PDB file of C-alpha atoms in Angstrom:
ATOM      1  CA  MET A   1       0.000   0.000   0.000  1.00 90.00           C
ATOM      2  CA  THR A   2       3.112   2.213   0.127  1.00 91.00           C
ATOM      3  CA  PRO A   3       2.642   3.814  -3.333  1.00 93.00           C
ATOM      4  CA  PHE A   4      -0.722   5.191  -2.215  1.00 97.00           C
ATOM      5  CA  ALA A   5       0.445   6.758   1.083  1.00 97.00           C
ATOM      6  CA  GLY A   6      -0.517  10.379   1.634  1.00 97.00           C
ATOM      7  CA  LYS A   7      -3.301  12.740   0.637  1.00 98.00           C
ATOM      8  CA  TRP A   8      -5.243  12.427  -2.609  1.00 98.00           C
ATOM      9  CA  LEU A   9      -7.717  14.981  -3.984  1.00 97.00           C
ATOM     10  CA  PHE A  10     -10.851  13.811  -5.790  1.00 96.00           C
ATOM     11  CA  GLU A  11     -11.104  14.874  -9.450  1.00 96.00           C
ATOM     12  CA  PHE A  12     -14.749  15.153 -10.585  1.00 95.00           C
ATOM     13  CA  ASP A  13     -14.249  15.666 -14.346  1.00 95.00           C
ATOM     14  CA  LYS A  14     -11.500  13.037 -14.576  1.00 96.00           C
ATOM     15  CA  THR A  15     -13.753  10.617 -12.688  1.00 96.00           C
ATOM     16  CA  LEU A  16     -16.604  11.178 -15.148  1.00 96.00           C
ATOM     17  CA  ASN A  17     -14.183  10.606 -18.036  1.00 96.00           C
ATOM     18  CA  ALA A  18     -12.944   7.375 -16.422  1.00 95.00           C
ATOM     19  CA  GLN A  19     -16.505   6.188 -15.833  1.00 94.00           C
ATOM     20  CA  LYS A  20     -17.331   6.921 -19.474  1.00 93.00           C
ATOM     21  CA  ALA A  21     -14.270   4.932 -20.559  1.00 92.00           C
ATOM     22  CA  THR A  22     -15.418   1.958 -18.451  1.00 88.00           C
ATOM     23  CA  GLY A  23     -18.908   1.796 -19.932  1.00 88.00           C
ATOM     24  CA  ALA A  24     -21.087   4.584 -18.512  1.00 90.00           C
ATOM     25  CA  THR A  25     -23.409   6.027 -21.142  1.00 91.00           C
ATOM     26  CA  ASP A  26     -23.487   9.679 -22.181  1.00 95.00           C
ATOM     27  CA  GLU A  27     -26.889   9.921 -20.489  1.00 95.00           C
ATOM     28  CA  GLN A  28     -25.512   8.557 -17.188  1.00 93.00           C
ATOM     29  CA  ILE A  29     -22.575  10.987 -17.285  1.00 95.00           C
ATOM     30  CA  THR A  30     -24.920  13.909 -18.026  1.00 96.00           C
ATOM     31  CA  GLN A  31     -27.179  12.871 -15.123  1.00 95.00           C
ATOM     32  CA  LEU A  32     -24.245  12.615 -12.717  1.00 93.00           C
ATOM     33  CA  ARG A  33     -22.866  15.989 -13.763  1.00 94.00           C
ATOM     34  CA  LYS A  34     -26.298  17.615 -13.430  1.00 94.00           C
ATOM     35  CA  LEU A  35     -26.936  15.987 -10.039  1.00 94.00           C
ATOM     36  CA  TYR A  36     -23.718  17.261  -8.459  1.00 92.00           C
ATOM     37  CA  VAL A  37     -23.642  20.679 -10.158  1.00 89.00           C
ATOM     38  CA  SER A  38     -27.305  21.381  -9.358  1.00 91.00           C
ATOM     39  CA  ASN A  39     -27.071  20.170  -5.750  1.00 88.00           C
ATOM     40  CA  PRO A  40     -23.957  21.586  -4.061  1.00 84.00           C
ATOM     41  CA  ALA A  41     -25.333  20.396  -0.697  1.00 80.00           C
ATOM     42  CA  LEU A  42     -24.486  16.844  -1.825  1.00 81.00           C
ATOM     43  CA  GLY A  43     -20.816  17.773  -1.742  1.00 82.00           C
ATOM     44  CA  LYS A  44     -18.388  15.859  -3.878  1.00 88.00           C
ATOM     45  CA  MET A  45     -19.196  12.558  -5.533  1.00 92.00           C
ATOM     46  CA  HIS A  46     -16.394  11.045  -3.411  1.00 94.00           C
ATOM     47  CA  PRO A  47     -14.361  12.572  -0.578  1.00 95.00           C
ATOM     48  CA  ASP A  48     -10.656  13.314  -0.794  1.00 96.00           C
ATOM     49  CA  LEU A  49      -8.683  10.424   0.717  1.00 98.00           C
ATOM     50  CA  THR A  50      -5.672  10.122   2.999  1.00 98.00           C
ATOM     51  CA  PHE A  51      -3.943   6.740   2.909  1.00 98.00           C
ATOM     52  CA  ASP A  52      -2.033   5.527   5.954  1.00 97.00           C
ATOM     53  CA  GLY A  53      -1.014   1.880   5.850  1.00 96.00           C
ATOM     54  CA  ASN A  54      -4.024  -0.199   4.833  1.00 97.00           C
ATOM     55  CA  VAL A  55      -6.564   2.509   5.729  1.00 97.00           C
ATOM     56  CA  ALA A  56      -7.856   5.377   3.591  1.00 98.00           C
ATOM     57  CA  VAL A  57      -9.847   8.029   5.446  1.00 97.00           C
ATOM     58  CA  GLY A  58     -12.204  10.370   3.606  1.00 96.00           C
ATOM     59  CA  ALA A  59     -12.279  14.077   4.366  1.00 92.00           C
ATOM     60  CA  GLY A  60     -15.501  15.745   5.422  1.00 83.00           C
ATOM     61  CA  ILE A  61     -17.987  16.161   8.227  1.00 81.00           C
ATOM     62  CA  LEU A  62     -18.861  12.480   7.884  1.00 83.00           C
ATOM     63  CA  SER A  63     -15.432  10.893   7.787  1.00 90.00           C
ATOM     64  CA  SER A  64     -15.565   7.804   5.598  1.00 93.00           C
ATOM     65  CA  GLU A  65     -13.078   4.955   5.625  1.00 95.00           C
ATOM     66  CA  TYR A  66     -11.793   2.090   3.509  1.00 97.00           C
ATOM     67  CA  ARG A  67      -9.967  -0.599   5.525  1.00 96.00           C
ATOM     68  CA  PHE A  68      -8.148  -2.645   2.878  1.00 97.00           C
ATOM     69  CA  PHE A  69      -7.302  -6.335   3.244  1.00 96.00           C
ATOM     70  CA  ALA A  70      -6.405  -9.388   1.143  1.00 95.00           C
ATOM     71  CA  MET A  71      -4.495  -7.060  -1.194  1.00 97.00           C
ATOM     72  CA  HIS A  72      -2.321  -8.463  -3.975  1.00 95.00           C
ATOM     73  CA  LYS A  73      -0.917  -7.413  -7.313  1.00 94.00           C
ATOM     74  CA  HIS A  74      -2.331  -8.158 -10.776  1.00 90.00           C
ATOM     75  CA  GLY A  75      -0.005  -6.513 -13.280  1.00 89.00           C
ATOM     76  CA  SER A  76      -0.079  -2.780 -12.563  1.00 92.00           C
ATOM     77  CA  LYS A  77      -3.155  -2.973 -10.301  1.00 94.00           C
ATOM     78  CA  ILE A  78      -3.402  -3.758  -6.611  1.00 96.00           C
ATOM     79  CA  CYS A  79      -6.584  -5.710  -6.024  1.00 95.00           C
ATOM     80  CA  GLY A  80      -8.361  -6.940  -2.922  1.00 96.00           C
ATOM     81  CA  LYS A  81     -11.173  -6.169  -0.509  1.00 96.00           C
ATOM     82  CA  ALA A  82     -12.125  -3.437   1.915  1.00 96.00           C
ATOM     83  CA  TRP A  83     -14.554  -2.745   4.685  1.00 94.00           C
ATOM     84  CA  HIS A  84     -16.123   0.596   3.814  1.00 94.00           C
ATOM     85  CA  HIS A  85     -17.701   2.927   6.334  1.00 91.00           C
ATOM     86  CA  GLU A  86     -19.654   5.909   5.007  1.00 89.00           C
ATOM     87  CA  ASP A  87     -19.222   7.259   8.549  1.00 91.00           C
ATOM     88  CA  ARG A  88     -16.272   5.612  10.286  1.00 90.00           C
ATOM     89  CA  HIS A  89     -17.592   6.759  13.666  1.00 87.00           C
ATOM     90  CA  ASP A  90     -20.758   4.674  13.174  1.00 85.00           C
ATOM     91  CA  PRO A  91     -19.660   1.038  13.544  1.00 73.00           C
ATOM     92  CA  GLY A  92     -23.003  -0.270  12.286  1.00 75.00           C
ATOM     93  CA  ASP A  93     -22.586   1.508   8.963  1.00 77.00           C
ATOM     94  CA  MET A  94     -20.258  -0.863   7.109  1.00 87.00           C
ATOM     95  CA  SER A  95     -20.198  -2.531   3.701  1.00 90.00           C
ATOM     96  CA  LYS A  96     -17.823  -5.006   2.145  1.00 92.00           C
ATOM     97  CA  CYS A  97     -16.403  -4.079  -1.217  1.00 94.00           C
ATOM     98  CA  TYR A  98     -13.942  -5.333  -3.773  1.00 95.00           C
ATOM     99  CA  VAL A  99     -11.310  -2.818  -4.836  1.00 96.00           C
ATOM    100  CA  ARG A 100      -8.656  -2.200  -7.426  1.00 96.00           C
ATOM    101  CA  LEU A 101      -6.076   0.562  -7.085  1.00 98.00           C
ATOM    102  CA  GLU A 102      -3.679   1.760  -9.740  1.00 97.00           C
ATOM    103  CA  ILE A 103      -1.521   4.816 -10.322  1.00 97.00           C
ATOM    104  CA  ILE A 104      -1.589   5.944 -13.948  1.00 95.00           C
ATOM    105  CA  GLY A 105       0.394   9.025 -14.938  1.00 95.00           C
ATOM    106  CA  GLY A 106       0.526  10.194 -11.325  1.00 95.00           C
ATOM    107  CA  GLU A 107      -3.242   9.804 -10.846  1.00 97.00           C
ATOM    108  CA  LEU A 108      -4.815   7.289  -8.490  1.00 98.00           C
ATOM    109  CA  ARG A 109      -7.618   5.174  -9.951  1.00 97.00           C
ATOM    110  CA  LEU A 110      -9.805   3.586  -7.301  1.00 98.00           C
ATOM    111  CA  GLU A 111     -12.275   1.038  -8.660  1.00 95.00           C
ATOM    112  CA  VAL A 112     -14.934  -0.099  -6.198  1.00 96.00           C
ATOM    113  CA  ASN A 113     -17.481  -2.896  -6.419  1.00 94.00           C
ATOM    114  CA  MET A 114     -19.733  -2.346  -3.410  1.00 91.00           C
ATOM    115  CA  GLN A 115     -21.589  -5.436  -2.223  1.00 86.00           C
ATOM    116  CA  ASP A 116     -25.325  -5.040  -1.638  1.00 80.00           C
ATOM    117  CA  GLY A 117     -26.858  -5.200   1.802  1.00 78.00           C
ATOM    118  CA  LEU A 118     -25.374  -5.660   5.225  1.00 78.00           C
ATOM    119  CA  PRO A 119     -22.307  -7.855   5.718  1.00 82.00           C
ATOM    120  CA  ASP A 120     -22.972 -11.577   6.087  1.00 83.00           C
ATOM    121  CA  LEU A 121     -22.513 -12.369   9.777  1.00 85.00           C
ATOM    122  CA  ASN A 122     -20.923 -15.689   8.752  1.00 87.00           C
ATOM    123  CA  ASP A 123     -18.346 -13.992   6.513  1.00 88.00           C
ATOM    124  CA  PRO A 124     -14.904 -15.227   7.670  1.00 87.00           C
ATOM    125  CA  ASP A 125     -13.480 -11.754   6.879  1.00 88.00           C
ATOM    126  CA  LEU A 126     -15.818 -10.337   9.530  1.00 86.00           C
ATOM    127  CA  ALA A 127     -14.985 -12.940  12.187  1.00 83.00           C
ATOM    128  CA  SER A 128     -11.346 -11.896  12.543  1.00 85.00           C
ATOM    129  CA  GLU A 129      -8.966  -9.170  11.413  1.00 84.00           C
ATOM    130  CA  PRO A 130      -7.981 -10.376   7.919  1.00 88.00           C
ATOM    131  CA  PRO A 131      -4.380  -9.828   6.779  1.00 90.00           C
ATOM    132  CA  THR A 132      -3.614  -6.760   4.671  1.00 94.00           C
ATOM    133  CA  GLU A 133      -1.839  -8.843   2.036  1.00 92.00           C
ATOM    134  CA  SER A 134      -2.767 -12.151   0.449  1.00 92.00           C
ATOM    135  CA  ASP A 135      -1.601 -14.516  -2.244  1.00 89.00           C
ATOM    136  CA  VAL A 136      -2.819 -13.675  -5.751  1.00 89.00           C
ATOM    137  CA  ALA A 137      -3.803 -17.353  -6.108  1.00 87.00           C
ATOM    138  CA  LYS A 138      -6.525 -16.754  -3.479  1.00 86.00           C
ATOM    139  CA  CYS A 139      -8.112 -13.901  -5.455  1.00 89.00           C
ATOM    140  CA  ASP A 140     -11.878 -14.361  -5.709  1.00 85.00           C
ATOM    141  CA  ILE A 141     -12.843 -11.054  -7.311  1.00 85.00           C
ATOM    142  CA  ASP A 142     -13.745 -12.634 -10.642  1.00 80.00           C
ATOM    143  CA  THR A 143     -16.206 -14.995  -8.950  1.00 80.00           C
ATOM    144  CA  LYS A 144     -17.600 -12.586  -6.316  1.00 83.00           C
ATOM    145  CA  ALA A 145     -17.713  -9.127  -7.928  1.00 83.00           C
ATOM    146  CA  GLY A 146     -19.782  -7.965 -10.864  1.00 76.00           C
ATOM    147  CA  LYS A 147     -18.344  -8.084 -14.358  1.00 75.00           C
ATOM    148  CA  LYS A 148     -20.691  -5.892 -16.371  1.00 72.00           C
ATOM    149  CA  PRO A 149     -20.413  -2.113 -16.881  1.00 65.00           C
ATOM    150  CA  GLY A 150     -21.852  -0.285 -13.908  1.00 72.00           C
ATOM    151  CA  ASP A 151     -20.928  -2.981 -11.387  1.00 87.00           C
ATOM    152  CA  TRP A 152     -17.698  -1.102 -10.665  1.00 90.00           C
ATOM    153  CA  ALA A 153     -17.413   2.609  -9.872  1.00 92.00           C
ATOM    154  CA  THR A 154     -14.159   4.302 -10.849  1.00 95.00           C
ATOM    155  CA  TYR A 155     -12.895   7.363  -8.988  1.00 97.00           C
ATOM    156  CA  VAL A 156      -9.852   9.442  -9.963  1.00 98.00           C
ATOM    157  CA  PHE A 157      -7.611  11.366  -7.564  1.00 98.00           C
ATOM    158  CA  THR A 158      -4.484  13.499  -7.841  1.00 98.00           C
ATOM    159  CA  ARG A 159      -1.809  13.647  -5.168  1.00 96.00           C
ATOM    160  CA  HIS A 160      -2.082  16.596  -2.779  1.00 89.00           C
ATOM    161  CA  GLN A 161       1.009  18.788  -3.131  1.00 76.00           C
TER     162      GLN A 161
END
């Protein structure tokens, strides 16, 4: 997780371009742009992130968090899982997600496949603190996460100077 350490600023237009490149329609991009431009009270589509070890904390009044685990490398991408808290101070507000992180031209690409519903209470990842790193041979993203456009959300960030 070392390459991601530090502060990253969310890039709205670059995110929309990345989402378009990964299958979002022109209509979806127009709707997203209109939603966030017309409703400044919504804030950003995604908070700025600060990575420290295997945790990324989102800036804002509601401080979000990704707690990464089972991370491993596939080519230029780091792939794995995360527990995501929309509000890290509310322990009941947690979702499991699959993630891919990659730095391209100095920009961080965070791809997220958020799992629906509350975590499964029998999930072995919930029963104990899973390791931050895992063997690529144990990767189950292709069998667990969605594969069609729209199943993954891509967010783009630039490093805070």
